[in-house]
Every structure is written in C-alpha cells, then in structure tokens.
Amino acid sequence: MRFAGKTVLVTGSAKGQGAEEVRRFAAEGASVVVADVLDDEGEAMAKGIGDAARYVHLDVTSEEDWTALVASLDALHVLVNNAGVLGPFTPLFKSDVGAFRRTLDINLVGTFLGHKHAGRKISQSGGGAIVNISSISGMWGTPYAAAYTASKWAIRGLTKAAAVELGRNGIRVNSVHPGGVKTDMTAAMGDDGSTDWYKRLPVPRIGTVDDIAGAVLFLASDEAAYITGSELVIDGGTLAGDLSLIPPAP
C-alpha cells in the first residue's frame, strides 16, 4: 500500500487515463480527489471507488476553482496534472487564435495553476510529488496540432523549473510523455490502434491507460524518491529510432 495515509488529487479524472490513475491510487491506499468539469461522470467515478474518493468540480483554468478546492483539503501529498485537450487539428495558416489560446489555457495554464495552489498545499503537508502529463508531442513536432504541441513542450519547461524551485519544499516534479493511448479521446480521432503505425513499433501495439497509470504511480511514490525534473517517455519505442525500415508486425 504505497499511498496509505496520503491524499492524491488527479485533474481530468472523470474518465479515461485520469480515471485509471485515481482507481490505481485508491487501490494502493490513497484518499483520492476526482477533479473534473464532467460532473455526472466524476460523481459516478468517485461513487464507484467508494469511501476513499470524492468528486470536486474543477475547471483547471479557473484560479477561483483551484483556491476553493485546495481550501477544502486537510492535506495533500500528490498532484497529477492530467487534464488536457488535443484542440483542433488544423493547418497552421488556418488556425484560430482563440482556439490556440484555449488549448494553452487548459493544458499549460491549468498545469501552472496546479503547481501554484496545490503545490503550496503539498508543501504545507510536509512535501510530496507532482506528476505532469505531457506527451511525445512535447518531444517532437506534431503537424496540424501546433497548439497541442506547443503546450506539451511548455509543460517540459515548467516541470524543470518547478523541480529546481520546489525541491527545497520537499516536492519532486516529473513529467510523463505518453505515445498513442487507447482512450475515448483518441477514438474520437479515429485512432483505435489498428494501423500499421503501431505494428511497426518495437512494442507493436497502442498504449493502454494502465501503461500510463503504472508509471504515474511510480513517480508519485517513495520508490522514486531520488527522481525529480525527469521525463519518462511511455510510447512503445516510438521515439527510439527510425521505424520506417521496420516491417509491420504480423
């Protein structure tokens, strides 16, 4: 029970990857806060977990929401900045500045506000860990997704700055960089993991929410006590090298 006696907050956790993370934290003894704007799904998620969970409405772009949530907590030991959006896939020349700003507001500013408010609570609680969900799009350029790519690169920088600054507060800060992961969000893009792209990977399949959750829990746990400012790529080998010469797996 790696998180017995700990309180864990996961943003964007009403469904998908965040939901798997809160389930895993609760199974390891944590009291979990399911935070999202999807109230019905979030309430159902917390109810399904049981007494170890509660749901709190949180728009990560709202400083008022962050202030109210943190004020309601007796203590906090782990923050997972999971909330995020892909934003529109649009050619750069046709991109709407409002949509660009909205994507950065959720993905980047929301993550910053988590550090500012939840991070202070973690410090007051004796220290702990922050895990930021970036992407392999924060390691390379994803065409037609300039806002998403820019936001995920920026999360890398924020992670480094926070790791250096908050170490004296007893807080470790790391980022996770998933490749393709099978969720409702990727399914809405038509990505079900069946393409030859995934068959060419060294691990020839799409990722699962369980793949990501396991890494998040490791970085949040005392097993990673000497790890901060690090980037953990979980992509089945996507970034390992030139995959164009590798035939698809049967």
Short mmCIF file of C-alpha atoms in Angstrom, two decimals:
data_model
loop_
_atom_site.label_atom_id
_atom_site.label_comp_id
_atom_site.label_asym_id
_atom_site.label_seq_id
_atom_site.Cartn_x
_atom_site.Cartn_y
_atom_site.Cartn_z
CA MET A 1 0.00 0.00 0.00
CA ARG A 2 2.36 2.69 -1.26
CA PHE A 3 -0.05 5.55 -0.64
CA ALA A 4 -1.66 4.64 2.67
CA GLY A 5 -2.41 7.82 4.60
CA LYS A 6 -1.81 10.01 1.54
CA THR A 7 -4.22 12.33 -0.26
CA VAL A 8 -3.93 12.40 -4.05
CA LEU A 9 -5.52 14.87 -6.48
CA VAL A 10 -5.83 13.94 -10.16
CA THR A 11 -7.22 16.53 -12.56
CA GLY A 12 -9.28 15.46 -15.56
CA SER A 13 -10.04 12.17 -13.84
CA ALA A 14 -13.73 11.61 -14.53
CA LYS A 15 -12.87 9.19 -17.32
CA GLY A 16 -10.05 7.86 -19.49
CA GLN A 17 -6.46 7.94 -18.37
CA GLY A 18 -7.14 10.06 -15.29
CA ALA A 19 -9.88 7.69 -14.12
CA GLU A 20 -7.49 4.74 -14.25
CA GLU A 21 -4.96 6.74 -12.25
CA VAL A 22 -7.40 7.51 -9.42
CA ARG A 23 -8.54 3.88 -9.34
CA ARG A 24 -4.94 2.71 -9.00
CA PHE A 25 -4.09 5.28 -6.32
CA ALA A 26 -7.16 4.28 -4.30
CA ALA A 27 -6.26 0.60 -4.64
CA GLU A 28 -2.87 1.46 -3.13
CA GLY A 29 -4.39 3.07 -0.05
CA ALA A 30 -4.74 6.73 -1.04
CA SER A 31 -7.64 9.05 -0.39
CA VAL A 32 -8.31 10.38 -3.89
CA VAL A 33 -9.87 13.56 -5.20
CA VAL A 34 -11.54 13.13 -8.58
CA ALA A 35 -11.40 16.60 -10.16
CA ASP A 36 -13.04 17.44 -13.48
CA VAL A 37 -15.68 19.57 -15.22
CA LEU A 38 -17.68 16.46 -16.17
CA ASP A 39 -19.81 16.42 -13.06
CA ASP A 40 -22.01 13.39 -13.77
CA GLU A 41 -19.08 11.20 -14.82
CA GLY A 42 -16.94 12.47 -11.97
CA GLU A 43 -19.58 11.80 -9.33
CA ALA A 44 -20.07 8.30 -10.75
CA MET A 45 -16.33 7.65 -10.74
CA ALA A 46 -15.96 8.69 -7.10
CA LYS A 47 -19.01 6.66 -6.10
CA GLY A 48 -17.61 3.61 -7.87
CA ILE A 49 -14.36 3.84 -5.93
CA GLY A 50 -16.14 4.19 -2.60
CA ASP A 51 -15.33 5.97 0.64
CA ALA A 52 -11.72 6.60 -0.39
CA ALA A 53 -12.81 9.01 -3.13
CA ARG A 54 -14.69 12.24 -3.52
CA TYR A 55 -15.53 14.35 -6.53
CA VAL A 56 -14.80 18.08 -6.79
CA HIS A 57 -15.74 20.25 -9.75
CA LEU A 58 -12.57 21.84 -11.09
CA ASP A 59 -12.07 23.95 -14.18
CA VAL A 60 -8.27 23.92 -14.27
CA THR A 61 -8.22 27.33 -15.97
CA SER A 62 -10.05 28.93 -13.03
CA GLU A 63 -7.90 30.23 -10.20
CA GLU A 64 -11.05 30.53 -8.09
CA ASP A 65 -11.79 26.81 -8.55
CA TRP A 66 -8.25 25.89 -7.56
CA THR A 67 -8.38 28.11 -4.47
CA ALA A 68 -11.69 26.63 -3.32
CA LEU A 69 -10.59 23.03 -3.90
CA VAL A 70 -7.30 23.39 -2.05
CA ALA A 71 -9.01 25.18 0.85
CA SER A 72 -11.31 22.18 1.26
CA LEU A 73 -8.40 19.77 1.82
CA ASP A 74 -6.88 18.98 5.19
CA ALA A 75 -3.70 17.79 3.48
CA LEU A 76 -2.37 16.96 0.02
CA HIS A 77 0.61 14.79 -0.89
CA VAL A 78 0.38 14.11 -4.63
CA LEU A 79 -0.88 16.16 -7.58
CA VAL A 80 -1.27 14.66 -11.04
CA ASN A 81 -1.82 17.36 -13.66
CA ASN A 82 -3.67 15.11 -16.08
CA ALA A 83 -6.37 17.42 -17.50
CA GLY A 84 -5.81 18.37 -21.12
CA VAL A 85 -7.30 18.69 -24.58
CA LEU A 86 -6.00 17.91 -28.04
CA GLY A 87 -7.53 21.01 -29.55
CA PRO A 88 -8.43 21.25 -33.23
CA PHE A 89 -6.24 19.55 -35.82
CA THR A 90 -5.88 22.45 -38.25
CA PRO A 91 -3.26 23.64 -40.75
CA LEU A 92 -1.18 26.35 -39.13
CA PHE A 93 -2.18 29.01 -41.66
CA LYS A 94 -5.86 28.37 -40.92
CA SER A 95 -5.57 28.11 -37.14
CA ASP A 96 -7.86 30.23 -35.00
CA VAL A 97 -6.04 32.25 -32.34
CA GLY A 98 -8.90 31.80 -29.89
CA ALA A 99 -8.71 28.01 -30.19
CA PHE A 100 -4.92 28.19 -29.88
CA ARG A 101 -5.16 30.20 -26.67
CA ARG A 102 -7.87 27.92 -25.28
CA THR A 103 -5.67 24.84 -25.75
CA LEU A 104 -2.74 26.52 -24.00
CA ASP A 105 -5.05 27.80 -21.26
CA ILE A 106 -6.21 24.29 -20.37
CA ASN A 107 -3.01 22.34 -20.97
CA LEU A 108 -0.38 24.81 -19.79
CA VAL A 109 -2.01 27.46 -17.61
CA GLY A 110 -4.09 24.78 -15.88
CA THR A 111 -0.90 22.89 -15.06
CA PHE A 112 0.76 26.08 -13.81
CA LEU A 113 -2.18 26.83 -11.51
CA GLY A 114 -1.93 23.32 -10.12
CA HIS A 115 1.69 23.96 -9.17
CA LYS A 116 0.83 27.33 -7.65
CA HIS A 117 -2.10 26.27 -5.48
CA ALA A 118 -1.93 22.50 -4.96
CA GLY A 119 1.86 22.69 -4.77
CA ARG A 120 1.63 25.08 -1.83
CA LYS A 121 -0.71 22.66 -0.07
CA ILE A 122 1.72 19.78 -0.67
CA SER A 123 4.49 21.88 0.86
CA GLN A 124 2.32 22.66 3.90
CA SER A 125 1.58 18.93 4.23
CA GLY A 126 5.24 18.02 4.53
CA GLY A 127 6.14 17.50 0.88
CA GLY A 128 5.30 15.02 -1.83
CA ALA A 129 5.20 14.78 -5.60
CA ILE A 130 3.76 16.41 -8.70
CA VAL A 131 3.43 14.43 -11.92
CA ASN A 132 2.69 16.38 -15.09
CA ILE A 133 1.18 14.62 -18.09
CA SER A 134 2.88 15.86 -21.24
CA SER A 135 3.11 13.81 -24.46
CA ILE A 136 5.56 12.61 -27.07
CA SER A 137 4.27 15.70 -28.89
CA GLY A 138 6.38 17.50 -26.30
CA MET A 139 9.42 15.66 -27.68
CA TRP A 140 8.89 16.23 -31.41
CA GLY A 141 6.63 18.24 -33.71
CA THR A 142 3.10 17.06 -34.46
CA PRO A 143 1.81 18.64 -37.69
CA TYR A 144 -1.64 20.26 -37.67
CA ALA A 145 -1.53 20.37 -33.86
CA ALA A 146 0.58 23.46 -33.19
CA ALA A 147 -1.24 24.47 -30.01
CA TYR A 148 -1.18 20.98 -28.52
CA THR A 149 2.48 20.51 -29.40
CA ALA A 150 3.46 23.92 -28.02
CA SER A 151 1.58 23.27 -24.78
CA LYS A 152 3.22 19.89 -24.23
CA TRP A 153 6.71 21.27 -24.90
CA ALA A 154 5.98 24.06 -22.43
CA ILE A 155 4.98 21.54 -19.76
CA ARG A 156 8.50 20.10 -20.05
CA GLY A 157 9.96 23.51 -19.25
CA LEU A 158 7.52 24.13 -16.41
CA THR A 159 8.40 20.73 -14.94
CA LYS A 160 12.12 21.53 -14.96
CA ALA A 161 11.64 24.98 -13.41
CA ALA A 162 9.31 23.67 -10.72
CA ALA A 163 11.58 20.72 -9.91
CA VAL A 164 14.51 23.04 -9.25
CA GLU A 165 12.50 25.59 -7.28
CA LEU A 166 10.27 23.30 -5.23
CA GLY A 167 12.90 20.80 -4.14
CA ARG A 168 13.53 22.89 -1.02
CA ASN A 169 9.81 22.49 -0.25
CA GLY A 170 10.14 18.72 -0.31
CA ILE A 171 8.34 18.40 -3.63
CA ARG A 172 9.56 16.29 -6.54
CA VAL A 173 8.25 17.23 -10.00
CA ASN A 174 8.43 14.96 -13.05
CA SER A 175 6.71 14.66 -16.42
CA VAL A 176 5.25 11.68 -18.26
CA HIS A 177 5.19 11.58 -22.07
CA PRO A 178 2.72 9.05 -23.46
CA GLY A 179 2.59 8.00 -27.08
CA GLY A 180 -0.67 6.79 -28.54
CA VAL A 181 -3.03 5.60 -25.81
CA LYS A 182 -6.40 3.97 -26.35
CA THR A 183 -8.99 6.30 -24.80
CA ASP A 184 -12.28 7.91 -25.80
CA MET A 185 -10.30 10.99 -26.85
CA THR A 186 -8.09 9.09 -29.30
CA ALA A 187 -11.05 7.04 -30.51
CA ALA A 188 -12.82 10.28 -31.42
CA MET A 189 -9.85 10.97 -33.72
CA GLY A 190 -10.33 7.60 -35.40
CA ASP A 191 -7.24 6.13 -33.72
CA ASP A 192 -8.09 2.64 -32.48
CA GLY A 193 -4.56 1.27 -32.59
CA SER A 194 -5.12 -0.93 -35.63
CA THR A 195 -2.92 0.92 -38.14
CA ASP A 196 0.45 -0.22 -39.45
CA TRP A 197 2.00 2.66 -37.49
CA TYR A 198 1.54 0.76 -34.24
CA LYS A 199 2.53 -2.54 -35.83
CA ARG A 200 5.95 -1.06 -36.64
CA LEU A 201 6.71 -0.13 -33.04
CA PRO A 202 9.22 -2.18 -31.04
CA VAL A 203 6.27 -2.91 -28.75
CA PRO A 204 3.76 -3.37 -31.60
CA ARG A 205 0.51 -2.07 -30.13
CA ILE A 206 -1.23 1.08 -28.95
CA GLY A 207 -0.69 2.02 -25.33
CA THR A 208 -3.25 1.48 -22.59
CA VAL A 209 -4.33 3.67 -19.70
CA ASP A 210 -2.85 1.03 -17.41
CA ASP A 211 0.57 1.51 -19.03
CA ILE A 212 0.47 5.20 -18.16
CA ALA A 213 -1.05 4.83 -14.70
CA GLY A 214 1.68 2.45 -13.58
CA ALA A 215 4.35 4.99 -14.47
CA VAL A 216 2.47 7.83 -12.79
CA LEU A 217 2.16 5.87 -9.55
CA PHE A 218 5.85 5.01 -9.62
CA LEU A 219 6.90 8.66 -10.00
CA ALA A 220 4.49 9.70 -7.24
CA SER A 221 5.73 7.02 -4.84
CA ASP A 222 8.67 6.86 -2.46
CA GLU A 223 10.26 4.39 -4.87
CA ALA A 224 11.12 7.46 -6.97
CA ALA A 225 12.43 9.46 -4.00
CA TYR A 226 15.63 10.48 -5.84
CA ILE A 227 13.94 11.31 -9.15
CA THR A 228 12.94 14.89 -9.96
CA GLY A 229 13.00 17.05 -13.07
CA SER A 230 12.90 13.88 -15.18
CA GLU A 231 10.94 12.95 -18.28
CA LEU A 232 9.52 9.45 -18.64
CA VAL A 233 8.54 8.52 -22.19
CA ILE A 234 5.95 5.73 -22.48
CA ASP A 235 5.49 5.19 -26.19
CA GLY A 236 6.26 1.58 -27.10
CA GLY A 237 9.51 2.73 -28.68
CA THR A 238 8.07 5.41 -30.97
CA LEU A 239 10.96 7.79 -30.31
CA ALA A 240 13.65 5.09 -30.14
CA GLY A 241 14.73 5.49 -33.76
CA ASP A 242 13.81 5.32 -37.44
CA LEU A 243 10.86 2.95 -37.69
CA SER A 244 10.40 3.33 -41.45
CA LEU A 245 12.71 0.38 -42.17
CA ILE A 246 10.88 -1.96 -39.80
CA PRO A 247 8.14 -4.12 -41.33
CA PRO A 248 4.79 -4.19 -39.52
CA ALA A 249 4.36 -6.98 -37.01
CA PRO A 250 2.06 -9.73 -38.29
#
